Structures are given as structure tokens and as C-alpha cells.
Tab-separated table of C-alpha atoms (C1' of nucleotides) in Angstrom:
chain	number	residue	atom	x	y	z
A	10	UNK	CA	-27.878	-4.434	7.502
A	11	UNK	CA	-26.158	-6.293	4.870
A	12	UNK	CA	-22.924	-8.528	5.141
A	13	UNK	CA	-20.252	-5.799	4.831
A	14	UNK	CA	-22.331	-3.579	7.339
A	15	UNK	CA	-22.600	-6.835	9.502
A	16	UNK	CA	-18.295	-7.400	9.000
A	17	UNK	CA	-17.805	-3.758	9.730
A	18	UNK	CA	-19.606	-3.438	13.045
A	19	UNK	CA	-18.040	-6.629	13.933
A	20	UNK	CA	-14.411	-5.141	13.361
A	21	UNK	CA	-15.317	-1.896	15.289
A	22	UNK	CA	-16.483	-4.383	18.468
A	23	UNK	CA	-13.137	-6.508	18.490
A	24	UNK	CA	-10.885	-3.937	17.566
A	25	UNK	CA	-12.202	-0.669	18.672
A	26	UNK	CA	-10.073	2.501	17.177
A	27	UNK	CA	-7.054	1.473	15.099
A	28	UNK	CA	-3.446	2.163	16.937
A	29	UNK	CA	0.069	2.021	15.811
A	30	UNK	CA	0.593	3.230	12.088
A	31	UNK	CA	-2.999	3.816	11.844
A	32	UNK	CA	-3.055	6.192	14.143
A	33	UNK	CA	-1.260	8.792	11.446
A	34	UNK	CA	-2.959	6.999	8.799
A	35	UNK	CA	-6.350	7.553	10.391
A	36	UNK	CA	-5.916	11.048	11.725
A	37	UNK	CA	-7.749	13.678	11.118
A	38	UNK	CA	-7.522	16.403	9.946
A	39	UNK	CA	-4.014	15.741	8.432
A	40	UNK	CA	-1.475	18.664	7.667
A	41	UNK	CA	-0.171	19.033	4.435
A	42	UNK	CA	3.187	17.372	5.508
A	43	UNK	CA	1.582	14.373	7.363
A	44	UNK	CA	-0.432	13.708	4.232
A	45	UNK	CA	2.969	13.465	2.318
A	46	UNK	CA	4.600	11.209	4.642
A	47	UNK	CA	1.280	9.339	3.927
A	48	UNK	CA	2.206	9.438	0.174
A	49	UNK	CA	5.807	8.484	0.885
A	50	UNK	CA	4.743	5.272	3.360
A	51	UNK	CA	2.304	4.356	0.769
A	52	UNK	CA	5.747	2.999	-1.540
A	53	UNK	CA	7.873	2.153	1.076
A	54	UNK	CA	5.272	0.034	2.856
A	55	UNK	CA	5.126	-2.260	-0.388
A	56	UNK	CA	5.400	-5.800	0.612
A	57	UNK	CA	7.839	-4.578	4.008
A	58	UNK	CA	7.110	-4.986	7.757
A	59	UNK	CA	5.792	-1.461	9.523
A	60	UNK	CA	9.157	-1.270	11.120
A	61	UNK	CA	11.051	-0.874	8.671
A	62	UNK	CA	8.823	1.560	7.152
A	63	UNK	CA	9.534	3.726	10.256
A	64	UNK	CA	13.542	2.898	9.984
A	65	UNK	CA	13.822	4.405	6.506
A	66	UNK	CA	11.600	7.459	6.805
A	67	UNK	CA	13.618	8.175	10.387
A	68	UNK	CA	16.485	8.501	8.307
A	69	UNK	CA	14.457	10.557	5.898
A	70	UNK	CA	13.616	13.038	8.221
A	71	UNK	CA	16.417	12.750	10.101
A	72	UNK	CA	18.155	13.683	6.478
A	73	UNK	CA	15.348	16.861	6.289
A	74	UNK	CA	14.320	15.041	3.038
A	75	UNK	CA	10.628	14.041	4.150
A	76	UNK	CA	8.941	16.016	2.147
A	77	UNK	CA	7.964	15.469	-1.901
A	78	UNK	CA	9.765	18.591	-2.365
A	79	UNK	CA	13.188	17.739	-1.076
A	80	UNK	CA	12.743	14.121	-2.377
A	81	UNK	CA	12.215	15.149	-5.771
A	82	UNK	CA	15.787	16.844	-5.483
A	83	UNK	CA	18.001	14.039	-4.601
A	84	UNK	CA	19.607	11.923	-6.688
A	85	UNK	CA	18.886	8.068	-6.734
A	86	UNK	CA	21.825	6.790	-5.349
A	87	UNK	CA	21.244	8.869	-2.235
A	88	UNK	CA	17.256	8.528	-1.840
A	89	UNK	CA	18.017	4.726	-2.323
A	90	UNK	CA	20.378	4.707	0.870
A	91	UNK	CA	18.476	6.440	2.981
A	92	UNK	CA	15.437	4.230	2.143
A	93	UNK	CA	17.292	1.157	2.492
A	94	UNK	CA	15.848	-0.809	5.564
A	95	UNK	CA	12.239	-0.835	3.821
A	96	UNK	CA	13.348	-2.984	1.029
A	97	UNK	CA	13.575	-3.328	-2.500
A	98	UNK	CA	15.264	0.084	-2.726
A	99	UNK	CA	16.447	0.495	-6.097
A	100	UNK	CA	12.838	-0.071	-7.249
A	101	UNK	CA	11.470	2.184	-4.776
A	102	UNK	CA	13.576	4.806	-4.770
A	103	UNK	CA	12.704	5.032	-8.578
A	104	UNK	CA	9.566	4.887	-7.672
A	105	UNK	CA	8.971	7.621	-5.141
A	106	UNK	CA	11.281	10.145	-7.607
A	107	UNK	CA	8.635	10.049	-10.042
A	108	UNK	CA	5.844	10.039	-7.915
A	109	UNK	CA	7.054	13.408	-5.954
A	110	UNK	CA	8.129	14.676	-10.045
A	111	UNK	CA	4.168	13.788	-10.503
A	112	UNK	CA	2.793	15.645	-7.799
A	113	UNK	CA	5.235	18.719	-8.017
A	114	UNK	CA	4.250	18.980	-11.532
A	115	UNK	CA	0.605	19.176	-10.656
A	116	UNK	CA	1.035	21.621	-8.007
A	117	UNK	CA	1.088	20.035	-5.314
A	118	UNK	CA	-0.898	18.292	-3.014
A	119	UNK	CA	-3.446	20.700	-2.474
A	120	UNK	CA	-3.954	20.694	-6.181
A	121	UNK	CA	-3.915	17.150	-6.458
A	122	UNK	CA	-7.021	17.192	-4.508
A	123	UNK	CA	-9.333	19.293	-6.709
A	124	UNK	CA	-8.308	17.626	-9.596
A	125	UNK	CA	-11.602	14.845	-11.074
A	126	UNK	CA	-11.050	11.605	-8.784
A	127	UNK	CA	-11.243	9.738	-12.127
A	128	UNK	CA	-8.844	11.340	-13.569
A	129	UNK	CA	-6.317	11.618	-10.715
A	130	UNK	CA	-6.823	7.779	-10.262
A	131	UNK	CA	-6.018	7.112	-13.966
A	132	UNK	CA	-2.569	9.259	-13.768
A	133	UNK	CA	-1.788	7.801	-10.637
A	134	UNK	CA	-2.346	3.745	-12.024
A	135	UNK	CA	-0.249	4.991	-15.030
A	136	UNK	CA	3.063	5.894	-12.977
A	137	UNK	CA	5.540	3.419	-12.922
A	138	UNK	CA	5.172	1.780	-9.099
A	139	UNK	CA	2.023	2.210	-8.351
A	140	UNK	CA	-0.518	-0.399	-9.078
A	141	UNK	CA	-4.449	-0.232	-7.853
A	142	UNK	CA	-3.852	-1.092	-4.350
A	143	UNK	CA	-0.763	1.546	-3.584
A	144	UNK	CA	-3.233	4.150	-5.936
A	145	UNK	CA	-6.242	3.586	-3.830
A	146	UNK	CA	-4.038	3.700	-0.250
A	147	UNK	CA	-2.938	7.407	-1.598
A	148	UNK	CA	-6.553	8.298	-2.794
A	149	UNK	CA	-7.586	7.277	0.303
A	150	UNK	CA	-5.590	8.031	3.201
A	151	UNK	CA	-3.607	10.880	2.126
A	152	UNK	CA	-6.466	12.981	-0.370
A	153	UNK	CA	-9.073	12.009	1.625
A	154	UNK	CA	-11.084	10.514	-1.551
A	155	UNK	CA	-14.156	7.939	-0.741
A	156	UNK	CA	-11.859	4.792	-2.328
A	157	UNK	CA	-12.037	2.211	-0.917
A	158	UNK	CA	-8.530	0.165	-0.811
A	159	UNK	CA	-8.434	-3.263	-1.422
A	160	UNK	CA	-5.435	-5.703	-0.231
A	161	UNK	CA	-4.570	-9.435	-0.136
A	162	UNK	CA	-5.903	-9.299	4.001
A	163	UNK	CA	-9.393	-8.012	2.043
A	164	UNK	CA	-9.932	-10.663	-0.665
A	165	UNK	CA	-9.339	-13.312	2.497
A	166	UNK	CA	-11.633	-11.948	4.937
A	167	UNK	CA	-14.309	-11.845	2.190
A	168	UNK	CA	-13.064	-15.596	1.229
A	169	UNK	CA	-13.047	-16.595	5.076
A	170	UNK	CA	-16.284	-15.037	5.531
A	171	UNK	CA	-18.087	-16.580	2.677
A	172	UNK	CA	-18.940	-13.023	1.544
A	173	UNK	CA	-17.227	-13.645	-2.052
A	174	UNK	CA	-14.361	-15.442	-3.694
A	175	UNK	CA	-14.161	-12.513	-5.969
A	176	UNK	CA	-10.373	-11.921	-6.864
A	177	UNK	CA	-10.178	-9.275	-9.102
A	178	UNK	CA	-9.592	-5.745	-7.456
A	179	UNK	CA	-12.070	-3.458	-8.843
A	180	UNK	CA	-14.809	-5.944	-8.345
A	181	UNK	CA	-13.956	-6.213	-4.851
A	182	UNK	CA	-13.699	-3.031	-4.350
A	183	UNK	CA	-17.101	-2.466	-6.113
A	184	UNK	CA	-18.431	-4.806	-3.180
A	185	UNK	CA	-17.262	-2.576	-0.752
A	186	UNK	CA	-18.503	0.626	-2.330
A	187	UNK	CA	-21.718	-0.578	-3.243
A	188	UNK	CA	-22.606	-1.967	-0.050
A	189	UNK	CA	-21.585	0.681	2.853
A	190	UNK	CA	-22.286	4.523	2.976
A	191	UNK	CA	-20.163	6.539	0.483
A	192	UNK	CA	-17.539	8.373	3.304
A	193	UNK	CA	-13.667	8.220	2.827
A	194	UNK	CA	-13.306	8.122	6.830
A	195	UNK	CA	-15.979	5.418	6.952
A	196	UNK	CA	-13.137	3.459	4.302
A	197	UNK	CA	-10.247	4.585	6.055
A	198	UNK	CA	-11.381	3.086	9.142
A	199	UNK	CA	-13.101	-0.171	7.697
A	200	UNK	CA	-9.918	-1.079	5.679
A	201	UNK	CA	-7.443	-0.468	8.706
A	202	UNK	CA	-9.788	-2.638	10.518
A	203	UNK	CA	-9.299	-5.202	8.146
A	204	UNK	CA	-5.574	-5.304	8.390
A	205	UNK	CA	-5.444	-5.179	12.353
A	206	UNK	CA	-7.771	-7.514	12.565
A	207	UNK	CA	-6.132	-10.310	9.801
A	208	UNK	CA	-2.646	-9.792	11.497
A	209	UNK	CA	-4.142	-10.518	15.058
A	210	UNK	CA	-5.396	-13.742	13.501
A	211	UNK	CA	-1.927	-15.067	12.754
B	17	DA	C1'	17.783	-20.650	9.445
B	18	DA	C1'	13.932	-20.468	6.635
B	19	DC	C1'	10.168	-17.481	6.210
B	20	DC	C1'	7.531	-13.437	5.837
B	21	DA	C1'	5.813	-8.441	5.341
B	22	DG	C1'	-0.671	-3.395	2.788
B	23	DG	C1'	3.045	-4.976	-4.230
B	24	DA	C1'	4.260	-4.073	-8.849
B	25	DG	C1'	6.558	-4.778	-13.377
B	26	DA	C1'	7.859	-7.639	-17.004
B	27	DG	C1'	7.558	-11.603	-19.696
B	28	DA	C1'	5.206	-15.963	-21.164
B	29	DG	C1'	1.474	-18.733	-22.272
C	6	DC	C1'	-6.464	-12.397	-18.257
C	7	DT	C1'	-3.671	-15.665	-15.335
C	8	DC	C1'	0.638	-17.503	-13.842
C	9	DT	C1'	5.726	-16.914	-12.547
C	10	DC	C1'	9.890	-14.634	-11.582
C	11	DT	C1'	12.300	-10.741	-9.565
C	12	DC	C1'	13.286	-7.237	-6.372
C	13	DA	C1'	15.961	-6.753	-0.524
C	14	DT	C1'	15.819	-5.539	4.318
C	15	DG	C1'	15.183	-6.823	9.190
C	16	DG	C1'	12.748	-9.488	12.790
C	17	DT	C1'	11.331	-14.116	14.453
DNA sequence: AACCAGGAGAGAG
DNA sequence: CTCTCTCATGGT
């Protein structure tokens, strides 16, 4: 067993199953609309607590616009007021407008998924919004695609651990890839694992 | 009452 | 490629 496989079973003891957000995050199987509020959380949660996360998609479902097809059709003064409580709204609102334009475009979610991981990853990185870590959390949570995602409570574990003080994001994610069996609920639950465990530490 | 939360873009050096 | 600044709300 190597070091990751070591830090992974080590996780699973202390922490067990992961609760709260995860437990939507984690699920499986998903339905096509929990894998788009998956999509949607994946912006909001950008540098914002989980609770206000949950405040502004409340009011977008209490609004009946929870979906990438309803989103899509509001305007961005309205999206940005009903996303309000998570933060930077302007930005995000932008954001999530041409995200749900993106995936309408390609069909859909369903669609989404068959298309070459490569490729999808590429189109994702080159919307405006969506750097490697929010590209990877949709990849991976919400397609189901063996990515593995790679966040600020990653690069410190591996830094705390002595595993690595790699710091750029594909090489750590190349660690993580490279050293664990290739299985996206294998990453799911590793990474959420990771972020339990780093906010229990504080 | 300062400080922080699963980031990303834009500009500068 | 590596810094630095900006964007904003809500809970401690």
C-alpha cells in the first residue's frame, strides 16, 4: 500500500461515510436534476460557506428556477438576486448563465456525459468561471467521470503529510490518479474525505 | 469587529 | 509561470 492508499484508509477510519453536503454530493445513483443542482453548487460554492450555498439555491427552487433549463432563461439581474447570499453574485450569476447556455447547447446533461472526457474537460476549463478545480468538482461529482478534484484542503494534507509540496494542480492531481485505483466513486469519496477531515482540524 | 469560506479572472512583472 | 488585486454575503 502506498502513501495515498495509506491517507485514504486513514480518512475512511476517522471519518467513516461523509454527511452533510456530501451526502447529495456522494449519492448514488443521482437523478438527472440532483446532478444539476450538483452543477449549479459547483459555482455558487466558490470561495462561500455551505450555508449559504443552501440559502441561495432555497430561493432557487423556491423560485422553480433550479434547473439549467429555467436558469438559462432568466435574466442577470434576477438570477443575481436570487443567488445573492452565496456571494460574489454578479460574477456568478454570469457565470452559471453561460455554463447552463453550455450545457443546453450540448444537449444536455445526458449528452454531456458521452461526450470524450478530454474534450469535455477542455470546453469546460475554457468557459469563463470555471477554472481546474470547479471543472474537475463537475467532472466528478455530477458526470460521474474518474477526476480526481484537487483543492487548497488537498495540496495541505499532502504538505502536512510530507507526501509532496507539489503546488501545481495537474501534478497533484496526477499524484492522486497515479497512485489509487482508477474509480470516480473511489475519488468522490477520497476528496470529500479530505475536506471533512481538514475542516475538523480547525 | 475582524476574519473567513471547495476560486477564478485580469493585469503586472 | 508566479504574485496581487478584486469580487460580496453571512456566521463567528
Amino acid at each position: 500500500m502506498n502513501k495515498i492508499q495509506e491517507l485514504y484508509a486513514d480518512l475512511k477510519k476517522k471519518h467513516g461515510h461523509p454527511q452533510g453536503q456530501w451526502l447529495l454530493w456522494c449519492k448514488r445513483p443521482k437523478t438527472l436534476r440532483e446532478k444539476e443542482w450538483v452543477i449549479i453548487e459547483s459555482i455558487l460554492t466558490q470561495i462561500t460557506n455551505w450555508r449559504n450555498v443552501q440559502l441561495a439555491m432555497d430561493n432557487l427552487k423556491r423560485a422553480r428556477s433550479d434547473s439549467l433549463q429555467k436558469i438559462a432563461k432568466l435574466n442577470k439581474a434576477k438570477l443575481s438576486q436570487l443567488i445573492k447570499p452565496a456571494g460574489f453574485y454578479k460574477q456568478k450569476s454570469d457565470y452559471l448563465l453561460r455554463l447552463a447556455k453550455f450545457v443546453l447547447q450540448k444537449g444536455g446533461v445526458k449528452k454531456l456525459e458521452k461526450m470524450p472526457l478530454d474534450k469535455l474537460r477542455e470546453e469546460l476549463l475554457f468557459l469563463k468561471g470555471i477554472g481546474r478545480e470547479t471543472a474537475d468538482s463537475i467532472l466528478l461529482y455530477a458526470l460521474e467521470k474518474p477526476i480526481f478534484t484537487v483543492d487548497e484542503y488537498t495540496r495541505r494534507l499532502l504538505e502536512r503529510e510530507k507526501i509532496t509540496n507539489e503546488t501545481d494542480y495537474e501534478k497533484l492531481r496526477e499524484i492522486f490518479e497515479a497512485n489509487i485505483r482508477c474509480d470516480w466513486r473511489l475519488y468522490q469519496d477520497f476528496h470529500a474525505l479530505i475536506v471533512i477531515h481538514s475542516k475538523s482540524q480547525l
